[in-house]
PDB file of C-alpha atoms in Angstrom:
ATOM      1  CA  ARG A   1      23.508 -78.752  -5.924  1.00 76.00           C
ATOM      2  CA  LYS A   2      25.464 -75.379  -5.866  1.00 84.00           C
ATOM      3  CA  GLU A   3      29.256 -75.039  -6.003  1.00 89.00           C
ATOM      4  CA  VAL A   4      28.764 -72.668  -2.607  1.00 94.00           C
ATOM      5  CA  GLU A   5      26.334 -73.226  -0.240  1.00 95.00           C
ATOM      6  CA  GLN A   6      25.065 -70.540   2.847  1.00 95.00           C
ATOM      7  CA  ASP A   7      21.898 -70.159   4.523  1.00 92.00           C
ATOM      8  CA  PRO A   8      20.659 -66.473   3.238  1.00 91.00           C
ATOM      9  CA  GLY A   9      19.429 -65.777   6.365  1.00 90.00           C
ATOM     10  CA  PRO A  10      18.314 -62.898   7.313  1.00 94.00           C
ATOM     11  CA  PHE A  11      19.630 -62.921  10.456  1.00 96.00           C
ATOM     12  CA  ASN A  12      18.323 -60.463  13.233  1.00 97.00           C
ATOM     13  CA  VAL A  13      20.491 -59.835  16.131  1.00 97.00           C
ATOM     14  CA  PRO A  14      21.032 -57.348  18.954  1.00 97.00           C
ATOM     15  CA  GLU A  15      23.844 -55.060  18.983  1.00 98.00           C
ATOM     16  CA  GLY A  16      26.924 -56.766  20.880  1.00 98.00           C
ATOM     17  CA  ALA A  17      26.142 -60.162  20.204  1.00 98.00           C
ATOM     18  CA  THR A  18      27.840 -62.801  18.666  1.00 98.00           C
ATOM     19  CA  VAL A  19      26.524 -64.213  15.078  1.00 97.00           C
ATOM     20  CA  ALA A  20      28.293 -67.336  13.122  1.00 96.00           C
ATOM     21  CA  PHE A  21      27.974 -67.842   9.318  1.00 94.00           C
ATOM     22  CA  ASN A  22      28.412 -71.018   7.672  1.00 94.00           C
ATOM     23  CA  CYS A  23      29.298 -72.213   4.481  1.00 95.00           C
ATOM     24  CA  THR A  24      29.705 -75.018   2.132  1.00 95.00           C
ATOM     25  CA  TYR A  25      31.496 -75.839  -0.691  1.00 93.00           C
ATOM     26  CA  SER A  26      30.792 -78.574  -3.076  1.00 91.00           C
ATOM     27  CA  ASN A  27      34.558 -78.825  -5.336  1.00 84.00           C
ATOM     28  CA  SER A  28      37.254 -80.261  -3.435  1.00 80.00           C
ATOM     29  CA  ALA A  29      40.037 -78.516  -6.211  1.00 77.00           C
ATOM     30  CA  SER A  30      38.813 -74.834  -4.197  1.00 76.00           C
ATOM     31  CA  GLN A  31      42.324 -73.306  -3.469  1.00 80.00           C
ATOM     32  CA  SER A  32      41.027 -70.190  -1.875  1.00 87.00           C
ATOM     33  CA  PHE A  33      38.572 -68.663   0.129  1.00 91.00           C
ATOM     34  CA  PHE A  34      37.082 -65.658   0.830  1.00 93.00           C
ATOM     35  CA  TRP A  35      34.435 -63.949   2.674  1.00 96.00           C
ATOM     36  CA  TYR A  36      33.119 -60.905   0.813  1.00 95.00           C
ATOM     37  CA  ARG A  37      30.457 -57.750   2.470  1.00 97.00           C
ATOM     38  CA  GLN A  38      27.823 -56.243  -0.189  1.00 96.00           C
ATOM     39  CA  ASP A  39      25.538 -53.677   0.866  1.00 95.00           C
ATOM     40  CA  CYS A  40      22.453 -52.976  -0.675  1.00 91.00           C
ATOM     41  CA  ARG A  41      22.749 -52.184  -4.538  1.00 85.00           C
ATOM     42  CA  LYS A  42      26.684 -51.752  -3.829  1.00 92.00           C
ATOM     43  CA  GLU A  43      29.759 -53.727  -5.130  1.00 93.00           C
ATOM     44  CA  PRO A  44      31.098 -56.912  -3.204  1.00 94.00           C
ATOM     45  CA  LYS A  45      34.044 -55.734  -0.899  1.00 93.00           C
ATOM     46  CA  LEU A  46      36.442 -58.511   0.609  1.00 92.00           C
ATOM     47  CA  LEU A  47      36.315 -58.769   4.103  1.00 95.00           C
ATOM     48  CA  MET A  48      38.908 -61.318   4.507  1.00 93.00           C
ATOM     49  CA  SER A  49      40.820 -64.272   3.266  1.00 90.00           C
ATOM     50  CA  VAL A  50      40.504 -67.360   4.773  1.00 91.00           C
ATOM     51  CA  TYR A  51      43.176 -69.658   5.770  1.00 85.00           C
ATOM     52  CA  SER A  52      43.638 -73.244   7.011  1.00 84.00           C
ATOM     53  CA  SER A  53      45.667 -71.854  10.068  1.00 85.00           C
ATOM     54  CA  GLY A  54      42.099 -69.943  11.221  1.00 87.00           C
ATOM     55  CA  ASN A  55      42.555 -65.926  10.753  1.00 91.00           C
ATOM     56  CA  GLU A  56      41.143 -63.136  12.742  1.00 94.00           C
ATOM     57  CA  ASP A  57      40.572 -59.358  11.950  1.00 93.00           C
ATOM     58  CA  GLY A  58      39.535 -57.568  14.828  1.00 96.00           C
ATOM     59  CA  ARG A  59      36.244 -58.782  15.539  1.00 97.00           C
ATOM     60  CA  PHE A  60      36.125 -61.036  12.983  1.00 97.00           C
ATOM     61  CA  THR A  61      36.767 -64.886  12.991  1.00 97.00           C
ATOM     62  CA  ALA A  62      37.065 -66.874   9.745  1.00 96.00           C
ATOM     63  CA  GLN A  63      37.493 -70.839   9.806  1.00 95.00           C
ATOM     64  CA  LEU A  64      38.385 -73.133   7.193  1.00 94.00           C
ATOM     65  CA  ASN A  65      37.717 -76.864   7.154  1.00 92.00           C
ATOM     66  CA  ARG A  66      39.118 -78.478   4.079  1.00 90.00           C
ATOM     67  CA  ALA A  67      38.168 -82.131   5.005  1.00 90.00           C
ATOM     68  CA  SER A  68      34.786 -81.283   5.353  1.00 91.00           C
ATOM     69  CA  GLN A  69      35.135 -78.533   2.855  1.00 92.00           C
ATOM     70  CA  TYR A  70      33.215 -76.040   5.180  1.00 92.00           C
ATOM     71  CA  ILE A  71      33.765 -72.264   6.343  1.00 95.00           C
ATOM     72  CA  SER A  72      33.064 -70.467   8.531  1.00 96.00           C
ATOM     73  CA  LEU A  73      32.548 -66.631   9.682  1.00 97.00           C
ATOM     74  CA  LEU A  74      32.557 -65.200  13.537  1.00 97.00           C
ATOM     75  CA  ILE A  75      31.703 -61.878  13.818  1.00 98.00           C
ATOM     76  CA  ARG A  76      31.947 -60.720  17.922  1.00 98.00           C
ATOM     77  CA  ASP A  77      30.445 -57.371  19.135  1.00 98.00           C
ATOM     78  CA  SER A  78      27.865 -57.258  16.296  1.00 98.00           C
ATOM     79  CA  LYS A  79      27.807 -53.239  15.024  1.00 98.00           C
ATOM     80  CA  LEU A  80      24.674 -51.553  13.487  1.00 98.00           C
ATOM     81  CA  SER A  81      27.122 -50.941  10.403  1.00 97.00           C
ATOM     82  CA  ASP A  82      27.793 -54.912  10.066  1.00 98.00           C
ATOM     83  CA  SER A  83      24.338 -55.510   9.105  1.00 98.00           C
ATOM     84  CA  ALA A  84      24.962 -56.321   5.083  1.00 97.00           C
ATOM     85  CA  THR A  85      25.197 -59.515   3.434  1.00 97.00           C
ATOM     86  CA  TYR A  86      27.961 -61.715   4.049  1.00 98.00           C
ATOM     87  CA  LEU A  87      28.972 -63.665   0.571  1.00 97.00           C
ATOM     88  CA  CYS A  88      31.026 -66.488   1.019  1.00 96.00           C
ATOM     89  CA  VAL A  89      33.652 -67.164  -2.035  1.00 93.00           C
ATOM     90  CA  VAL A  90      36.166 -69.829  -3.916  1.00 91.00           C
ATOM     91  CA  ASN A  91      38.076 -70.221  -6.318  1.00 85.00           C
ATOM     92  CA  TYR A  92      39.840 -73.245  -8.087  1.00 75.00           C
ATOM     93  CA  ILE A  93      43.560 -73.998  -8.490  1.00 70.00           C
ATOM     94  CA  ASN A  94      44.777 -71.726 -11.455  1.00 69.00           C
ATOM     95  CA  THR A  95      41.867 -70.130 -12.214  1.00 72.00           C
ATOM     96  CA  ASP A  96      40.638 -66.463 -11.201  1.00 75.00           C
ATOM     97  CA  LYS A  97      37.356 -67.348 -11.332  1.00 83.00           C
ATOM     98  CA  LEU A  98      34.665 -66.585  -8.263  1.00 88.00           C
ATOM     99  CA  ILE A  99      32.430 -68.836  -7.433  1.00 91.00           C
ATOM    100  CA  PHE A 100      30.198 -66.801  -4.882  1.00 94.00           C
ATOM    101  CA  GLY A 101      27.242 -68.836  -2.188  1.00 95.00           C
ATOM    102  CA  THR A 102      23.871 -66.360  -2.196  1.00 95.00           C
ATOM    103  CA  GLY A 103      25.099 -64.598   0.506  1.00 96.00           C
ATOM    104  CA  THR A 104      23.696 -64.457   4.447  1.00 96.00           C
ATOM    105  CA  ARG A 105      21.762 -61.369   4.987  1.00 96.00           C
ATOM    106  CA  LEU A 106      22.738 -59.628   8.595  1.00 97.00           C
ATOM    107  CA  GLN A 107      20.581 -57.531  10.001  1.00 97.00           C
ATOM    108  CA  VAL A 108      21.775 -55.874  13.621  1.00 98.00           C
ATOM    109  CA  PHE A 109      18.974 -54.132  15.462  1.00 96.00           C
ATOM    110  CA  PRO A 110      20.044 -51.372  18.668  1.00 96.00           C
TER     111      PRO A 110
ATOM    112  CA  ASP B   1      44.055 -43.877  -6.814  1.00 59.00           C
ATOM    113  CA  ALA B   2      41.205 -44.381  -8.534  1.00 74.00           C
ATOM    114  CA  GLY B   3      39.467 -47.591  -8.514  1.00 92.00           C
ATOM    115  CA  VAL B   4      37.686 -50.130 -10.457  1.00 96.00           C
ATOM    116  CA  THR B   5      35.679 -47.597 -13.098  1.00 97.00           C
ATOM    117  CA  GLN B   6      32.064 -49.190 -14.738  1.00 97.00           C
ATOM    118  CA  SER B   7      30.011 -47.275 -17.103  1.00 97.00           C
ATOM    119  CA  PRO B   8      27.223 -46.593 -17.351  1.00 97.00           C
ATOM    120  CA  THR B   9      25.619 -46.531 -13.948  1.00 96.00           C
ATOM    121  CA  HIS B  10      22.289 -47.538 -15.283  1.00 96.00           C
ATOM    122  CA  LEU B  11      21.110 -48.714 -18.957  1.00 96.00           C
ATOM    123  CA  ILE B  12      17.609 -49.466 -19.311  1.00 97.00           C
ATOM    124  CA  LYS B  13      16.883 -51.593 -22.936  1.00 97.00           C
ATOM    125  CA  THR B  14      14.489 -53.332 -24.408  1.00 97.00           C
ATOM    126  CA  ARG B  15      14.276 -56.708 -25.578  1.00 97.00           C
ATOM    127  CA  GLY B  16      16.313 -57.811 -28.843  1.00 97.00           C
ATOM    128  CA  GLN B  17      18.347 -54.588 -28.516  1.00 97.00           C
ATOM    129  CA  HIS B  18      22.178 -54.969 -27.596  1.00 97.00           C
ATOM    130  CA  VAL B  19      24.689 -53.033 -25.083  1.00 98.00           C
ATOM    131  CA  THR B  20      28.360 -52.294 -24.294  1.00 98.00           C
ATOM    132  CA  LEU B  21      29.364 -51.810 -20.739  1.00 98.00           C
ATOM    133  CA  ARG B  22      32.852 -51.061 -20.310  1.00 98.00           C
ATOM    134  CA  CYS B  23      35.129 -51.068 -17.389  1.00 98.00           C
ATOM    135  CA  SER B  24      38.449 -49.558 -16.522  1.00 97.00           C
ATOM    136  CA  PRO B  25      40.038 -51.430 -13.672  1.00 95.00           C
ATOM    137  CA  ILE B  26      42.661 -50.246 -10.918  1.00 94.00           C
ATOM    138  CA  SER B  27      45.845 -48.767 -12.430  1.00 92.00           C
ATOM    139  CA  GLY B  28      48.548 -51.395 -12.757  1.00 89.00           C
ATOM    140  CA  HIS B  29      46.154 -53.825 -12.918  1.00 90.00           C
ATOM    141  CA  LYS B  30      45.958 -56.212 -16.028  1.00 90.00           C
ATOM    142  CA  SER B  31      43.261 -58.882 -15.468  1.00 91.00           C
ATOM    143  CA  VAL B  32      39.498 -57.942 -15.415  1.00 94.00           C
ATOM    144  CA  SER B  33      36.730 -60.019 -14.641  1.00 94.00           C
ATOM    145  CA  TRP B  34      32.910 -59.743 -15.666  1.00 97.00           C
ATOM    146  CA  TYR B  35      30.087 -60.987 -13.219  1.00 97.00           C
ATOM    147  CA  GLN B  36      26.587 -60.917 -13.387  1.00 98.00           C
ATOM    148  CA  GLN B  37      24.455 -60.284  -9.785  1.00 97.00           C
ATOM    149  CA  VAL B  38      20.509 -60.923 -10.613  1.00 96.00           C
ATOM    150  CA  LEU B  39      18.456 -59.803  -7.393  1.00 91.00           C
ATOM    151  CA  GLY B  40      19.035 -62.291  -4.379  1.00 89.00           C
ATOM    152  CA  GLN B  41      21.857 -64.507  -5.830  1.00 93.00           C
ATOM    153  CA  GLY B  42      25.461 -63.826  -5.704  1.00 94.00           C
ATOM    154  CA  PRO B  43      27.292 -62.992  -8.349  1.00 96.00           C
ATOM    155  CA  GLN B  44      28.039 -65.411 -11.106  1.00 96.00           C
ATOM    156  CA  PHE B  45      31.266 -65.153 -13.344  1.00 94.00           C
ATOM    157  CA  ILE B  46      31.151 -64.669 -17.040  1.00 96.00           C
ATOM    158  CA  PHE B  47      34.309 -63.585 -18.181  1.00 93.00           C
ATOM    159  CA  GLN B  48      38.038 -63.387 -17.385  1.00 92.00           C
ATOM    160  CA  TYR B  49      40.547 -61.496 -19.173  1.00 93.00           C
ATOM    161  CA  TYR B  50      44.461 -61.249 -18.739  1.00 90.00           C
ATOM    162  CA  GLU B  51      46.904 -59.307 -20.860  1.00 89.00           C
ATOM    163  CA  LYS B  52      43.926 -58.995 -23.891  1.00 90.00           C
ATOM    164  CA  GLU B  53      43.526 -62.984 -24.067  1.00 91.00           C
ATOM    165  CA  GLU B  54      40.616 -64.587 -22.457  1.00 92.00           C
ATOM    166  CA  ARG B  55      41.075 -66.657 -19.474  1.00 89.00           C
ATOM    167  CA  GLY B  56      38.090 -68.295 -18.353  1.00 88.00           C
ATOM    168  CA  ARG B  57      34.398 -68.107 -19.687  1.00 92.00           C
ATOM    169  CA  GLY B  58      31.757 -68.995 -17.712  1.00 92.00           C
ATOM    170  CA  ASN B  59      27.808 -70.946 -18.540  1.00 93.00           C
ATOM    171  CA  PHE B  60      26.336 -68.131 -20.230  1.00 97.00           C
ATOM    172  CA  PRO B  61      25.173 -68.166 -23.456  1.00 97.00           C
ATOM    173  CA  ASP B  62      27.661 -66.986 -27.106  1.00 96.00           C
ATOM    174  CA  ARG B  63      25.023 -63.444 -26.386  1.00 98.00           C
ATOM    175  CA  PHE B  64      27.327 -62.280 -24.367  1.00 98.00           C
ATOM    176  CA  SER B  65      30.883 -61.178 -25.398  1.00 97.00           C
ATOM    177  CA  ALA B  66      33.750 -59.214 -23.967  1.00 97.00           C
ATOM    178  CA  ARG B  67      37.064 -57.878 -25.000  1.00 97.00           C
ATOM    179  CA  GLN B  68      40.291 -56.651 -23.174  1.00 97.00           C
ATOM    180  CA  PHE B  69      42.059 -53.579 -25.029  1.00 96.00           C
ATOM    181  CA  PRO B  70      45.565 -52.848 -24.750  1.00 95.00           C
ATOM    182  CA  ASN B  71      45.040 -49.948 -21.990  1.00 94.00           C
ATOM    183  CA  TYR B  72      43.758 -53.240 -20.184  1.00 95.00           C
ATOM    184  CA  SER B  73      40.172 -51.808 -20.104  1.00 97.00           C
ATOM    185  CA  SER B  74      37.314 -54.081 -21.046  1.00 97.00           C
ATOM    186  CA  GLU B  75      34.035 -54.131 -22.942  1.00 98.00           C
ATOM    187  CA  LEU B  76      31.137 -56.731 -22.467  1.00 98.00           C
ATOM    188  CA  ASN B  77      28.411 -57.192 -24.449  1.00 98.00           C
ATOM    189  CA  VAL B  78      25.436 -58.733 -24.596  1.00 98.00           C
ATOM    190  CA  ASN B  79      22.814 -59.298 -27.793  1.00 97.00           C
ATOM    191  CA  ALA B  80      19.506 -59.806 -28.069  1.00 97.00           C
ATOM    192  CA  LEU B  81      18.873 -58.817 -24.752  1.00 98.00           C
ATOM    193  CA  LEU B  82      16.507 -61.241 -22.804  1.00 97.00           C
ATOM    194  CA  LEU B  83      14.315 -59.907 -19.677  1.00 97.00           C
ATOM    195  CA  GLY B  84      16.538 -62.259 -17.958  1.00 96.00           C
ATOM    196  CA  ASP B  85      19.844 -60.122 -18.831  1.00 97.00           C
ATOM    197  CA  SER B  86      18.372 -57.386 -16.191  1.00 97.00           C
ATOM    198  CA  ALA B  87      20.749 -57.406 -13.852  1.00 97.00           C
ATOM    199  CA  LEU B  88      23.900 -55.879 -11.839  1.00 97.00           C
ATOM    200  CA  TYR B  89      26.726 -56.588 -14.080  1.00 98.00           C
ATOM    201  CA  LEU B  90      30.220 -56.157 -12.003  1.00 97.00           C
ATOM    202  CA  CYS B  91      33.531 -55.530 -13.225  1.00 97.00           C
ATOM    203  CA  ALA B  92      36.756 -56.836 -11.140  1.00 94.00           C
ATOM    204  CA  SER B  93      40.175 -56.002 -11.372  1.00 92.00           C
ATOM    205  CA  SER B  94      43.435 -57.913  -9.649  1.00 87.00           C
ATOM    206  CA  LEU B  95      46.717 -57.337 -10.368  1.00 82.00           C
ATOM    207  CA  VAL B  96      48.075 -60.158 -12.533  1.00 72.00           C
ATOM    208  CA  PHE B  97      46.837 -63.315 -13.130  1.00 67.00           C
ATOM    209  CA  THR B  98      46.761 -65.313  -9.924  1.00 64.00           C
ATOM    210  CA  GLY B  99      45.313 -68.121  -9.316  1.00 58.00           C
ATOM    211  CA  GLY B 100      43.524 -67.057  -6.860  1.00 59.00           C
ATOM    212  CA  ASP B 101      45.882 -65.923  -4.346  1.00 63.00           C
ATOM    213  CA  GLN B 102      45.239 -62.269  -4.766  1.00 70.00           C
ATOM    214  CA  PRO B 103      42.322 -60.155  -4.004  1.00 74.00           C
ATOM    215  CA  GLN B 104      40.078 -58.809  -6.751  1.00 83.00           C
ATOM    216  CA  HIS B 105      38.345 -55.012  -6.534  1.00 89.00           C
ATOM    217  CA  PHE B 106      34.573 -54.404  -7.730  1.00 94.00           C
ATOM    218  CA  GLY B 107      34.129 -51.555  -9.639  1.00 96.00           C
ATOM    219  CA  ASP B 108      30.113 -50.144  -8.251  1.00 95.00           C
ATOM    220  CA  GLY B 109      28.664 -52.151 -11.225  1.00 96.00           C
ATOM    221  CA  THR B 110      26.342 -51.263 -14.154  1.00 97.00           C
ATOM    222  CA  ARG B 111      22.751 -51.618 -13.496  1.00 97.00           C
ATOM    223  CA  LEU B 112      21.194 -52.567 -16.412  1.00 97.00           C
ATOM    224  CA  SER B 113      17.004 -53.289 -16.884  1.00 97.00           C
ATOM    225  CA  ILE B 114      15.077 -54.880 -19.476  1.00 97.00           C
ATOM    226  CA  LEU B 115      12.070 -53.947 -20.622  1.00 94.00           C
TER     227      LEU B 115
END
């Protein structure tokens, strides 16, 4: 079983739609949680950290459920520029080792 | 300020050769990590260095090695290259060895192709 699991997609949604991605992680020692965005043939870039209380950044909302070992990302009012791969990332206590999921590909169409 | 810089951007090698990839962290960052990203997969952790010492190692064979220099730049070396080593190699830096609370910043990567 992979340490971080994501649906690879692709998710094809029209502009203005709301889309949600889910991610599960297997190691309960995971301490920090992130969503990274990766454009085609580019490096991953931090989108947002994920906190237990849930957090929002503009059109993006991230949720963490430690009991279920589950992370989510909600994108509202999708833009064409949101088209990318979204990587779910966890790391463990006392390390900087990031564990990435395979990524979920989003394609927003006009 | 410059971000994480990696060189070269692209590299073509043949099986059995060795390769050295280079990374300069963001100014002031002392931690450097290396990741391998095979097409269609997420990045896989290879090494982390902090203050010139290895602080973490992923599940990669001994053909992979790395080091960090006094100026905090880093090299990743891969010997006896295999076709399966074809990948995007990413370097990430962070301010300190934080246990994961602070984000890591990635360079553009080196795209390595093995023929």
